[in-house]
PDB file of C-alpha atoms in Angstrom:
ATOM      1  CA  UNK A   1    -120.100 -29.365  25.379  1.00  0.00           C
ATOM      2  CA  UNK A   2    -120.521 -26.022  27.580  1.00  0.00           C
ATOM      3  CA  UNK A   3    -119.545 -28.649  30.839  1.00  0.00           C
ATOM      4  CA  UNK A   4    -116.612 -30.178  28.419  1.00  0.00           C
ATOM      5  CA  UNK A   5    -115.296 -26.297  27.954  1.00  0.00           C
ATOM      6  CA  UNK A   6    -115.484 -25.765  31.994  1.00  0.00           C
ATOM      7  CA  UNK A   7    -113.820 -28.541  32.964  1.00  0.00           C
ATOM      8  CA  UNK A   8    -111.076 -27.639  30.153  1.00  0.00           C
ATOM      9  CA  UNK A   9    -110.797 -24.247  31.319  1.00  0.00           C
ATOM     10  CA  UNK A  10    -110.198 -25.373  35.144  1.00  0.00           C
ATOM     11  CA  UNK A  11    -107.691 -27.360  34.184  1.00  0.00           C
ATOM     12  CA  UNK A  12    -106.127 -25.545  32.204  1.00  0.00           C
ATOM     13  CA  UNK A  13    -105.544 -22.668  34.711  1.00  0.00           C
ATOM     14  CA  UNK A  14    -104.535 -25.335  37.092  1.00  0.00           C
ATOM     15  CA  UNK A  15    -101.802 -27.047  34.933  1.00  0.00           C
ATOM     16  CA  UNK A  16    -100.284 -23.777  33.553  1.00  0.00           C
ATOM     17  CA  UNK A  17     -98.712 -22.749  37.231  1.00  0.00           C
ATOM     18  CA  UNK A  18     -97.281 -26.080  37.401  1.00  0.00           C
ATOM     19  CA  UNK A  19     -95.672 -26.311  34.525  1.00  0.00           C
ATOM     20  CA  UNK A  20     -94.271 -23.023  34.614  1.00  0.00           C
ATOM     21  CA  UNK A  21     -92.719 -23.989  37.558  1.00  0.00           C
ATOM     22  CA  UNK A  22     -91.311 -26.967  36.644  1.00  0.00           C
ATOM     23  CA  UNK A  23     -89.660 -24.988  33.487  1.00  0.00           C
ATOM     24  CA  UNK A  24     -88.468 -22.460  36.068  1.00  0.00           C
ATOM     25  CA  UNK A  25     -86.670 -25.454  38.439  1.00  0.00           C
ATOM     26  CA  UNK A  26     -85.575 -27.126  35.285  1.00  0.00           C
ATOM     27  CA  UNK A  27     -83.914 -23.879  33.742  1.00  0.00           C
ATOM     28  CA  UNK A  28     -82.238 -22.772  37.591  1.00  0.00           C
ATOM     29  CA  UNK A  29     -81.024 -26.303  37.680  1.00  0.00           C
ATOM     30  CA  UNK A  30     -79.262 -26.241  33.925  1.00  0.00           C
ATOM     31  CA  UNK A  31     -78.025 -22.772  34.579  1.00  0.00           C
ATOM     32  CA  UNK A  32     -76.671 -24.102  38.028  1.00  0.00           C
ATOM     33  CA  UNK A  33     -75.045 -27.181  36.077  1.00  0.00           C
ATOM     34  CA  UNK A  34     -73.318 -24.774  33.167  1.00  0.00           C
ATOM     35  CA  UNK A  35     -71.898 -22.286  35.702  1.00  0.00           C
ATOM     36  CA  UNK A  36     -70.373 -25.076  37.003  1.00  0.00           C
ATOM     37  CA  UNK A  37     -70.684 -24.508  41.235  1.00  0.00           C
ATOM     38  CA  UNK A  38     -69.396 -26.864  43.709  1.00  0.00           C
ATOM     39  CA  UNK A  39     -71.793 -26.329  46.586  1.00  0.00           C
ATOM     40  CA  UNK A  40     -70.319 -25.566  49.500  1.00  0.00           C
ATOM     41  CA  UNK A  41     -70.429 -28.030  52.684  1.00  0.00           C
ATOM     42  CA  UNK A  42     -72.024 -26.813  56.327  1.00  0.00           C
ATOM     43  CA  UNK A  43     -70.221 -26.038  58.846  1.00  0.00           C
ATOM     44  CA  UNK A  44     -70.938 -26.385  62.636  1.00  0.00           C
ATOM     45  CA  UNK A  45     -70.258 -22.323  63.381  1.00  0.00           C
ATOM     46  CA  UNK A  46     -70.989 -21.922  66.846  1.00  0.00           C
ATOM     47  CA  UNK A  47     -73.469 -18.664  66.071  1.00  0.00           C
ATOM     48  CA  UNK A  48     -76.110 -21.363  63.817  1.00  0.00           C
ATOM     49  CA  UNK A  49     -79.304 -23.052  65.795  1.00  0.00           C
ATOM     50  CA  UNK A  50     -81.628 -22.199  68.390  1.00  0.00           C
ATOM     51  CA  UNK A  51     -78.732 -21.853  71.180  1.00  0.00           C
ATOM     52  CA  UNK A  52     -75.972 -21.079  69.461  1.00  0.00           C
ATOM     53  CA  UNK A  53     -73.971 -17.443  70.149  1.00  0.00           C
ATOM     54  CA  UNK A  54     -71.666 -15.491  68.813  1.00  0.00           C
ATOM     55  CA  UNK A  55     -67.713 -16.666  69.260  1.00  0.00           C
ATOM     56  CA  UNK A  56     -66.615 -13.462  70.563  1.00  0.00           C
ATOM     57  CA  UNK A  57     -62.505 -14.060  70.298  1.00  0.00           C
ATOM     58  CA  UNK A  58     -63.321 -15.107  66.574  1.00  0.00           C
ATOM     59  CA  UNK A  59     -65.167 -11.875  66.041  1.00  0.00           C
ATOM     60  CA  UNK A  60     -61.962  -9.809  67.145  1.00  0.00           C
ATOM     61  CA  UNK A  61     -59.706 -12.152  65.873  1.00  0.00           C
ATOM     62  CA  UNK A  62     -61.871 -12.116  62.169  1.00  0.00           C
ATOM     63  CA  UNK A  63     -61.667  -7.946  62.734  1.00  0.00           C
ATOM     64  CA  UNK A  64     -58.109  -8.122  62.597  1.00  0.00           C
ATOM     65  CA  UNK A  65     -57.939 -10.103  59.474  1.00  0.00           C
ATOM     66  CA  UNK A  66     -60.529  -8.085  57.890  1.00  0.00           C
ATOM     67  CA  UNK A  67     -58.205  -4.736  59.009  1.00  0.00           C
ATOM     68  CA  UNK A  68     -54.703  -6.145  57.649  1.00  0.00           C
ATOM     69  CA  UNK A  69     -55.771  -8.610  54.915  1.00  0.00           C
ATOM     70  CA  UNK A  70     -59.076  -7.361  53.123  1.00  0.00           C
ATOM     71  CA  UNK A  71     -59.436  -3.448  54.051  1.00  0.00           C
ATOM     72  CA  UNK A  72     -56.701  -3.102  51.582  1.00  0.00           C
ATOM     73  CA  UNK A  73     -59.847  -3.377  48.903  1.00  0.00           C
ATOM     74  CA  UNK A  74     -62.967  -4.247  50.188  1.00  0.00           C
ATOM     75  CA  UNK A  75     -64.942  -1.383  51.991  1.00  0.00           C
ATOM     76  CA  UNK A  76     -67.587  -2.047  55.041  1.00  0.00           C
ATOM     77  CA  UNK A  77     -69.312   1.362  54.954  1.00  0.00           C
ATOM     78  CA  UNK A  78     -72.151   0.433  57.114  1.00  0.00           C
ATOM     79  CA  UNK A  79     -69.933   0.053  59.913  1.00  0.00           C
ATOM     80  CA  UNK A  80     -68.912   2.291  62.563  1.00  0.00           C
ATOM     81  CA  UNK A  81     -66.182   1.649  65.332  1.00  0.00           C
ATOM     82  CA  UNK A  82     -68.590   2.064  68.050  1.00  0.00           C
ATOM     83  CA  UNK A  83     -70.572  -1.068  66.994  1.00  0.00           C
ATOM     84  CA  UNK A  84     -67.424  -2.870  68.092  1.00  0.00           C
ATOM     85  CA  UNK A  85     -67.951  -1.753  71.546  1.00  0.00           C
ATOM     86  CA  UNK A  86     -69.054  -4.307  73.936  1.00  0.00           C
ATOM     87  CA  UNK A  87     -68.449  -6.848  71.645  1.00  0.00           C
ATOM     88  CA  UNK A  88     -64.874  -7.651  70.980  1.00  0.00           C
ATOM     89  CA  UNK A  89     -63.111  -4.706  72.184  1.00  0.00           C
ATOM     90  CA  UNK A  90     -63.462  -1.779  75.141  1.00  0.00           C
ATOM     91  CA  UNK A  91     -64.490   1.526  74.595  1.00  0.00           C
ATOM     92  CA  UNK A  92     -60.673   2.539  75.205  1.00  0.00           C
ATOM     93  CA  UNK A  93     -59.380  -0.225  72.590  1.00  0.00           C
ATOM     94  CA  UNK A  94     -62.219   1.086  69.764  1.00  0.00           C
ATOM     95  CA  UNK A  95     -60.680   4.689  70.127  1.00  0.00           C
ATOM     96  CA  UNK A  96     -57.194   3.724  69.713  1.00  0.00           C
ATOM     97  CA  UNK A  97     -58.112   1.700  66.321  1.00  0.00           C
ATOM     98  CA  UNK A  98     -60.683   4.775  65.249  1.00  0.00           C
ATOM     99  CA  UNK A  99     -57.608   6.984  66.344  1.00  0.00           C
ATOM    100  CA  UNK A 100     -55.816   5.534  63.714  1.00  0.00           C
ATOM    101  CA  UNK A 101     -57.456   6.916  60.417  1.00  0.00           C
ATOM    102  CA  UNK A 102     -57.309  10.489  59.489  1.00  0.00           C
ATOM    103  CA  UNK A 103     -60.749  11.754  58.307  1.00  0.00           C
ATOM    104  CA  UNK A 104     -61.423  14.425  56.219  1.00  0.00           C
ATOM    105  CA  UNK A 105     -63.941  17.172  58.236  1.00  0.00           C
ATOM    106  CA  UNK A 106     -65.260  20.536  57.961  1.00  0.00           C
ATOM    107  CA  UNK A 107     -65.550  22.960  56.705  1.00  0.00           C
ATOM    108  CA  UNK A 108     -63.756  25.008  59.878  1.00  0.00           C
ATOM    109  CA  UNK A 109     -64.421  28.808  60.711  1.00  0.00           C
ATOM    110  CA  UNK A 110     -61.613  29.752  57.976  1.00  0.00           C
ATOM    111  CA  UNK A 111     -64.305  27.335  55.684  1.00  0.00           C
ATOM    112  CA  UNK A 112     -61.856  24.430  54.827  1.00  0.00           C
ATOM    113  CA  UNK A 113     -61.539  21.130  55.189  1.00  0.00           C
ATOM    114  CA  UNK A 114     -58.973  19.235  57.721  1.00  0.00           C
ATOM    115  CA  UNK A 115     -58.039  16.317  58.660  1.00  0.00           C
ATOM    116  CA  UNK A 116     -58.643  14.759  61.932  1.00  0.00           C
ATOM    117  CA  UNK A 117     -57.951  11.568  63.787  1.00  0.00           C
ATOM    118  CA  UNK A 118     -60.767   8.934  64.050  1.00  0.00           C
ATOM    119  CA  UNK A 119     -63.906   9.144  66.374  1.00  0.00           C
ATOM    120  CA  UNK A 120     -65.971   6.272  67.263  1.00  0.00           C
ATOM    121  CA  UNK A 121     -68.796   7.817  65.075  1.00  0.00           C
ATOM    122  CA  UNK A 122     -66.927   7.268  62.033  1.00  0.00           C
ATOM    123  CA  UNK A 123     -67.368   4.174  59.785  1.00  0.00           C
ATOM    124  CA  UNK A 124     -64.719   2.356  58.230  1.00  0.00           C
ATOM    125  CA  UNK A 125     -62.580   3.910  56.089  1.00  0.00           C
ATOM    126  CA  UNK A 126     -63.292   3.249  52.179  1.00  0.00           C
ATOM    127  CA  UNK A 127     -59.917   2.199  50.319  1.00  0.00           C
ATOM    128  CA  UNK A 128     -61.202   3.942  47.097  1.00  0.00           C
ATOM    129  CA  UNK A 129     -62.478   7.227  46.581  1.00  0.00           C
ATOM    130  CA  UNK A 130     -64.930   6.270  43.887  1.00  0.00           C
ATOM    131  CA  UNK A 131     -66.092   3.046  41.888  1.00  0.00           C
ATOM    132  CA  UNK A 132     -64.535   4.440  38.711  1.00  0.00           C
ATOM    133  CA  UNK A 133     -60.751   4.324  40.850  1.00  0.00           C
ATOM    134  CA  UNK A 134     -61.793   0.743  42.227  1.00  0.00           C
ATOM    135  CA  UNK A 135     -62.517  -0.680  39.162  1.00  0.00           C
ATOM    136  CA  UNK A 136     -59.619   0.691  37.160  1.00  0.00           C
ATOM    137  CA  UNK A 137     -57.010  -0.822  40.190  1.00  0.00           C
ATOM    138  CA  UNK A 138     -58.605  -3.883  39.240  1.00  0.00           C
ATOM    139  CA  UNK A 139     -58.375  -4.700  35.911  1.00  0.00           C
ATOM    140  CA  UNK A 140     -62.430  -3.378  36.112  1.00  0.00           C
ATOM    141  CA  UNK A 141     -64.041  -5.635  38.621  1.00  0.00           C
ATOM    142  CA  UNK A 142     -65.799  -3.993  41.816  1.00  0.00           C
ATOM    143  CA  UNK A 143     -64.421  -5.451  45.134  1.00  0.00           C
ATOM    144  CA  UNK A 144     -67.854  -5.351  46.851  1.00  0.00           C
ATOM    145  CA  UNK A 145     -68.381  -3.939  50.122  1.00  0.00           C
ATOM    146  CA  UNK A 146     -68.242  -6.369  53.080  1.00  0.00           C
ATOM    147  CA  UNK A 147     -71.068  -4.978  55.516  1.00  0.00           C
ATOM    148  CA  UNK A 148     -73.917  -7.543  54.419  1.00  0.00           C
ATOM    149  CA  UNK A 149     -71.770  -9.845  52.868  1.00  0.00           C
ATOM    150  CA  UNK A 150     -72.538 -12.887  54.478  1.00  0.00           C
ATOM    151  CA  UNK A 151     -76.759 -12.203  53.827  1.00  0.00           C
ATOM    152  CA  UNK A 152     -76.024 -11.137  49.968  1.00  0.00           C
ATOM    153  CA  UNK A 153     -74.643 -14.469  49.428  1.00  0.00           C
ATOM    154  CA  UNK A 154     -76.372 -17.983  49.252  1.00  0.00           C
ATOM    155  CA  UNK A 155     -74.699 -20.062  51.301  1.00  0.00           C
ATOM    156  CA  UNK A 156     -73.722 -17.411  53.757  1.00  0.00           C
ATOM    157  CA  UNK A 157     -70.744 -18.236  55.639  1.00  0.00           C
ATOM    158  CA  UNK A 158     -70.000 -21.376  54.413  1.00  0.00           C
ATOM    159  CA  UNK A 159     -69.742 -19.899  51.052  1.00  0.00           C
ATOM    160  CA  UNK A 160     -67.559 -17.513  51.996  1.00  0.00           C
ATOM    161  CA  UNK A 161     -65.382 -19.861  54.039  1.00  0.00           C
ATOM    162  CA  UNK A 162     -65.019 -22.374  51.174  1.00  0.00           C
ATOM    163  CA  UNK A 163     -64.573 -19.279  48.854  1.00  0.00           C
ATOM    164  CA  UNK A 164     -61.642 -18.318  50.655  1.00  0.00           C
ATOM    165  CA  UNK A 165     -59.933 -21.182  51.091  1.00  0.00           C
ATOM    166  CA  UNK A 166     -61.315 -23.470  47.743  1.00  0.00           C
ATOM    167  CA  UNK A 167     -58.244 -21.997  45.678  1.00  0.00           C
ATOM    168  CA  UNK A 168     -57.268 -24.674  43.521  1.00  0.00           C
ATOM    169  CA  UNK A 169     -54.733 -25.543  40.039  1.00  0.00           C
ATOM    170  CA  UNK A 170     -57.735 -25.600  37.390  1.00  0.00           C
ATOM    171  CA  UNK A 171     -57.883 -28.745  36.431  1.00  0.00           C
ATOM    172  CA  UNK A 172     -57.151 -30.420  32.684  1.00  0.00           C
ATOM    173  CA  UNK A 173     -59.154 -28.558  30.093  1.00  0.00           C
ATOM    174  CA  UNK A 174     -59.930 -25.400  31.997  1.00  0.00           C
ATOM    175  CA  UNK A 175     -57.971 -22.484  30.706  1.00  0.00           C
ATOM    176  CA  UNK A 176     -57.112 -19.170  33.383  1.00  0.00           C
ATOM    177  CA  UNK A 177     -55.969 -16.084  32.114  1.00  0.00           C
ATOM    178  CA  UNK A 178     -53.594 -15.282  35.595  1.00  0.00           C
ATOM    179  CA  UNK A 179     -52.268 -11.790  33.791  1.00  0.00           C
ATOM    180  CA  UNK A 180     -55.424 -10.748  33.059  1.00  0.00           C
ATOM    181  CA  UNK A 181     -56.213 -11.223  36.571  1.00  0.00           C
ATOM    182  CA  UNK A 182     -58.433 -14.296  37.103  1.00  0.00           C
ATOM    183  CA  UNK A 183     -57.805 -16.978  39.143  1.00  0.00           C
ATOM    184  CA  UNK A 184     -59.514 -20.409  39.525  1.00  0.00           C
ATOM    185  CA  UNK A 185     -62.322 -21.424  42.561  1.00  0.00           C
ATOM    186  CA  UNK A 186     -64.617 -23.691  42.068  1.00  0.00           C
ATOM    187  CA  UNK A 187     -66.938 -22.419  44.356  1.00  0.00           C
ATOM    188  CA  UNK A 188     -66.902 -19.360  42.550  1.00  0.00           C
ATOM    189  CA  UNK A 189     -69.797 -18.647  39.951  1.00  0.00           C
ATOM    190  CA  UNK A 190     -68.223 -19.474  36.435  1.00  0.00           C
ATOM    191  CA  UNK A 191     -65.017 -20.873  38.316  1.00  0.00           C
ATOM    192  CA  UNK A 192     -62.966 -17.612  37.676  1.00  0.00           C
ATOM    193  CA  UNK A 193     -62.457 -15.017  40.115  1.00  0.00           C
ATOM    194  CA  UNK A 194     -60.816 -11.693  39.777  1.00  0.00           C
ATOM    195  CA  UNK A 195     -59.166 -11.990  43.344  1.00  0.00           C
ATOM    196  CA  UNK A 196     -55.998 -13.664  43.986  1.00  0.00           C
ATOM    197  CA  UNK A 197     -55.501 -15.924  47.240  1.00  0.00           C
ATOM    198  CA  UNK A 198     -55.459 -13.508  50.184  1.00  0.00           C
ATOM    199  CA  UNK A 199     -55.697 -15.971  53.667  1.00  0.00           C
ATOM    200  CA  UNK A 200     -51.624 -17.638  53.771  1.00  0.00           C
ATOM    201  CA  UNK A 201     -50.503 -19.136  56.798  1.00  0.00           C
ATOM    202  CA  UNK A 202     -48.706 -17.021  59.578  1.00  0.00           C
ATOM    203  CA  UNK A 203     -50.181 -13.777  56.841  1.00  0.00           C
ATOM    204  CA  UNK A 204     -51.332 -12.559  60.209  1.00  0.00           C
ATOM    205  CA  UNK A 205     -50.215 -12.514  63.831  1.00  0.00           C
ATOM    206  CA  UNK A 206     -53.232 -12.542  66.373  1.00  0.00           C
ATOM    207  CA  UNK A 207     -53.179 -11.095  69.656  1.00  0.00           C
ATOM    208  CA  UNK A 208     -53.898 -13.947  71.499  1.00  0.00           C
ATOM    209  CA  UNK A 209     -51.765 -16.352  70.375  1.00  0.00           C
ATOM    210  CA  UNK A 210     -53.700 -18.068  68.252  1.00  0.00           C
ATOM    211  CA  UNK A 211     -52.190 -20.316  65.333  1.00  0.00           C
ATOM    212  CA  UNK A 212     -53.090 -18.218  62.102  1.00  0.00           C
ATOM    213  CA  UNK A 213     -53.246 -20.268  59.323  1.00  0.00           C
ATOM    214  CA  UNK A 214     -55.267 -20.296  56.552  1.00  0.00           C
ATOM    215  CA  UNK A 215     -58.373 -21.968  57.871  1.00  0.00           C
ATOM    216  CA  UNK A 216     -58.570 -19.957  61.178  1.00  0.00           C
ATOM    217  CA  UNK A 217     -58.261 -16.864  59.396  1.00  0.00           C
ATOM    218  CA  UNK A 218     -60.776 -18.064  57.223  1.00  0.00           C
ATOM    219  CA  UNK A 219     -63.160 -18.971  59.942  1.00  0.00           C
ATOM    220  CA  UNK A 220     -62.485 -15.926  62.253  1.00  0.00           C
ATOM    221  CA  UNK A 221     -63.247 -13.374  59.079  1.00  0.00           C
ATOM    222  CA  UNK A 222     -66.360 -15.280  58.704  1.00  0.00           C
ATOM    223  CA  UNK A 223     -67.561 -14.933  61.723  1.00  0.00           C
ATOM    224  CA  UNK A 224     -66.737 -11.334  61.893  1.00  0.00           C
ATOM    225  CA  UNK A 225     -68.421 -10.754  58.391  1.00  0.00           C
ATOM    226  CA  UNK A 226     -71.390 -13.237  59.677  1.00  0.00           C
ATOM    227  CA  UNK A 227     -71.963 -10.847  63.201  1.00  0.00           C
ATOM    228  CA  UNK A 228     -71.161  -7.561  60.882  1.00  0.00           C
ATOM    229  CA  UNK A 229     -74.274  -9.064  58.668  1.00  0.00           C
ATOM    230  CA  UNK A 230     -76.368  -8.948  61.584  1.00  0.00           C
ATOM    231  CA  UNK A 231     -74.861  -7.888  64.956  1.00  0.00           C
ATOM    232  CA  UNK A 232     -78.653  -8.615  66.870  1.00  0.00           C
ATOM    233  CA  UNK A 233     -79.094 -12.103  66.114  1.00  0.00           C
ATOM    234  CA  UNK A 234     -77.269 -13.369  70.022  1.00  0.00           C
ATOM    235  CA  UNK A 235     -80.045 -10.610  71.721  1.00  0.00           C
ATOM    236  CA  UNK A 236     -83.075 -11.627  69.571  1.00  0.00           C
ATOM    237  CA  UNK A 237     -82.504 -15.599  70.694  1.00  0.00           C
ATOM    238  CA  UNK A 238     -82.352 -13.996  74.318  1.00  0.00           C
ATOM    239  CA  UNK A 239     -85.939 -12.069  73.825  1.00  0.00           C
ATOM    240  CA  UNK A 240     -87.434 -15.179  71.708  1.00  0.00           C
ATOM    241  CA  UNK A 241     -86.048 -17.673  74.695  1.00  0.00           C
ATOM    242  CA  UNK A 242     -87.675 -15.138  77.393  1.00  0.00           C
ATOM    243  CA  UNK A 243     -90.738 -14.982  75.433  1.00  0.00           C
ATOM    244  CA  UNK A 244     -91.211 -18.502  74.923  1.00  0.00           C
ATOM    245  CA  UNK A 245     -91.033 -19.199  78.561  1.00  0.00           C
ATOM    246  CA  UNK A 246     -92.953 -16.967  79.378  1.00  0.00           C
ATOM    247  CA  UNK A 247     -95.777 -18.666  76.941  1.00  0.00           C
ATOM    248  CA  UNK A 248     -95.212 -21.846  78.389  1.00  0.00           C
ATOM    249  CA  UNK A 249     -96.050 -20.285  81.842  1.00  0.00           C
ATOM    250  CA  UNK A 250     -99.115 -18.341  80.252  1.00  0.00           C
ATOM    251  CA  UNK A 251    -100.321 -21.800  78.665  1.00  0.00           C
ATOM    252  CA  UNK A 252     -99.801 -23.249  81.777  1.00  0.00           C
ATOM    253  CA  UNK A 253    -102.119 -21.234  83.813  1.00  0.00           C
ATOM    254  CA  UNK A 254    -104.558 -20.995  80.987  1.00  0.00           C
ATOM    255  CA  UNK A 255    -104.536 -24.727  80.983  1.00  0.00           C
ATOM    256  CA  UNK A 256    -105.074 -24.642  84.962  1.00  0.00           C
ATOM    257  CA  UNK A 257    -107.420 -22.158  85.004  1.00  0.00           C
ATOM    258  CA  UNK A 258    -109.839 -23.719  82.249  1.00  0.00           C
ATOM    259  CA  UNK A 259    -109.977 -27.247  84.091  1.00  0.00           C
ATOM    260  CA  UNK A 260    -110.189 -25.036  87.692  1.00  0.00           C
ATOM    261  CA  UNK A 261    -113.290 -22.865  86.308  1.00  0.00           C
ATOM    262  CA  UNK A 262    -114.797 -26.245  84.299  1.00  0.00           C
ATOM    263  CA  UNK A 263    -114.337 -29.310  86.377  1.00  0.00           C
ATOM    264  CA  UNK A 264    -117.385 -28.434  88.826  1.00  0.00           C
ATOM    265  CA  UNK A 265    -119.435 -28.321  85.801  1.00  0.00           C
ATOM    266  CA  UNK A 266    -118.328 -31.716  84.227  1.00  0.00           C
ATOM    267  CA  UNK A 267    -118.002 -33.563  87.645  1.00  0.00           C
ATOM    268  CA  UNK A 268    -121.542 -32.732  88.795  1.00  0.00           C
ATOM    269  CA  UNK A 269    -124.228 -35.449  88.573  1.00  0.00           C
ATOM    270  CA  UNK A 270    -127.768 -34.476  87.173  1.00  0.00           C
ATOM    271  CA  UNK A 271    -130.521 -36.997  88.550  1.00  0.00           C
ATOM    272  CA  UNK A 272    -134.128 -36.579  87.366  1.00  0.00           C
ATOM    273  CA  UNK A 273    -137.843 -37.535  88.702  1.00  0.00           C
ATOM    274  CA  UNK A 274    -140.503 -38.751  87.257  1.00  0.00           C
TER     275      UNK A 274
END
């Protein structure tokens, strides 16, 4: 009976894992199923696998839609314009666009504030003073900041590409309160968003030329928000490349050296007398 008990008791502990994780699948895929989420599809962004980079135009090209478009309400306060330096614009160029903000410094000698232009130090300017004047602009949702964006959100840049451009009619049977201010995406969690369509074709007019229209806004913003996320990830492929090679050359002469040091041992021939 004592062995029966054991055996019980082993079991017991062993089951009870599983099936609490089989009730915690089961309930994330019901909860998945009523908020009713159309999973995004993946996209081939240049920046994704083991070689890709950074599309630097898109970067400067997604700046300037963030700027016109989505600065308007969405902050990026861990963002300064001197990490755009060397990366889609000159030192010159990131002065004249941090020239173009007045900030609010001090205390002088006279011991008040004044307002200066931009320096590359500074980080991007909030469009609200405080959460409580954010959320009362908008009928009380908080536009979140932008900085990490693209990590805070499963999917990452695909969800915020289909995001952006998934506005749709709601279909037959879903109800949208527009003057209330929600609108319908499906790829949005519960289908209704508090943030109107923003990307519309020719909305803005790129430096270079490029077509803007909807989609290439879409996709230059996301790359912008994706390198903003994590502005390293082009230089830590470099190091991991470098470092893998120079494994593979370290392996290499390991390899060399062990059969060097060990063949005279396993060639010789041992011959005994009686």
């Amino acid at each position: 009976a004592d062995m029966y008990r054991s055996v019980l008791r082993v079991a017991g502990r062993i089951a009870l894992p599983a099936v609490l994780a089989a009730g915690t699948v089961a309930t994330g895929s019901l909860s998945r199923c009523n908020d009713e989420v159309v999973e995004p599809a993946e996209y081939p962004w240049s920046h994704k696998g083991v070689l890709g980079a950074y599309d630097t135009p898109s970067i400067r090209r997604g700046y300037q839609v963030y700027k016109e478009v989505c600065a308007s309400c969405h902050s990026m306060k861990f963002l300064h314009y001197r990490n755009l330096v060397g990366v889609c614009y000159t030192e010159e160029e990131a002065k004249v666009l941090a020239e173009d903000i007045e900030v609010t410094d001090g205390p002088n000698d006279e011991g008040e504030m004044f307002e200066r232009p931009g320096k590359l130090t500074d980080p991007f300017p909030s469009p609200y003073e405080n959460e409580e004047q954010a959320r009362s602009i908008n009928n009380g949702a908080l536009p979140p900041d932008l900085s990490l964006i693209a990590k805070a959100r499963h999917g990452g840049e695909d969800y915020l590409f289909a995001l952006l451009t998934g506005y749709r009619e709601p279909p037959v049977g879903v109800s949208v309160n527009e003057s209330a201010g929600q609108y319908y995406n499906p790829y949005f969690p519960g289908s209704k968003i508090g943030m109107p369509k923003q990307l519309i074709d020719g909305g803005v007019e790129y430096d270079d030329g490029t077509e803007a229209n909807a989609s290439q806004m879409a996709k230059d913003v996301c790359t912008f928000l994706t390198w903003a996320a994590e502005p390293h990830q082009d230089a830590r492929k470099k190091e991991g490349g470098k470092l893998l090679v120079a494994l593979s050359i370290l392996a290499f002469l390991a390899g060399f050296n062990k059969r060097l040091r060990w063949s005279p041992y396993k060639t010789q021939k041992f011959t005994y007398f009686k």
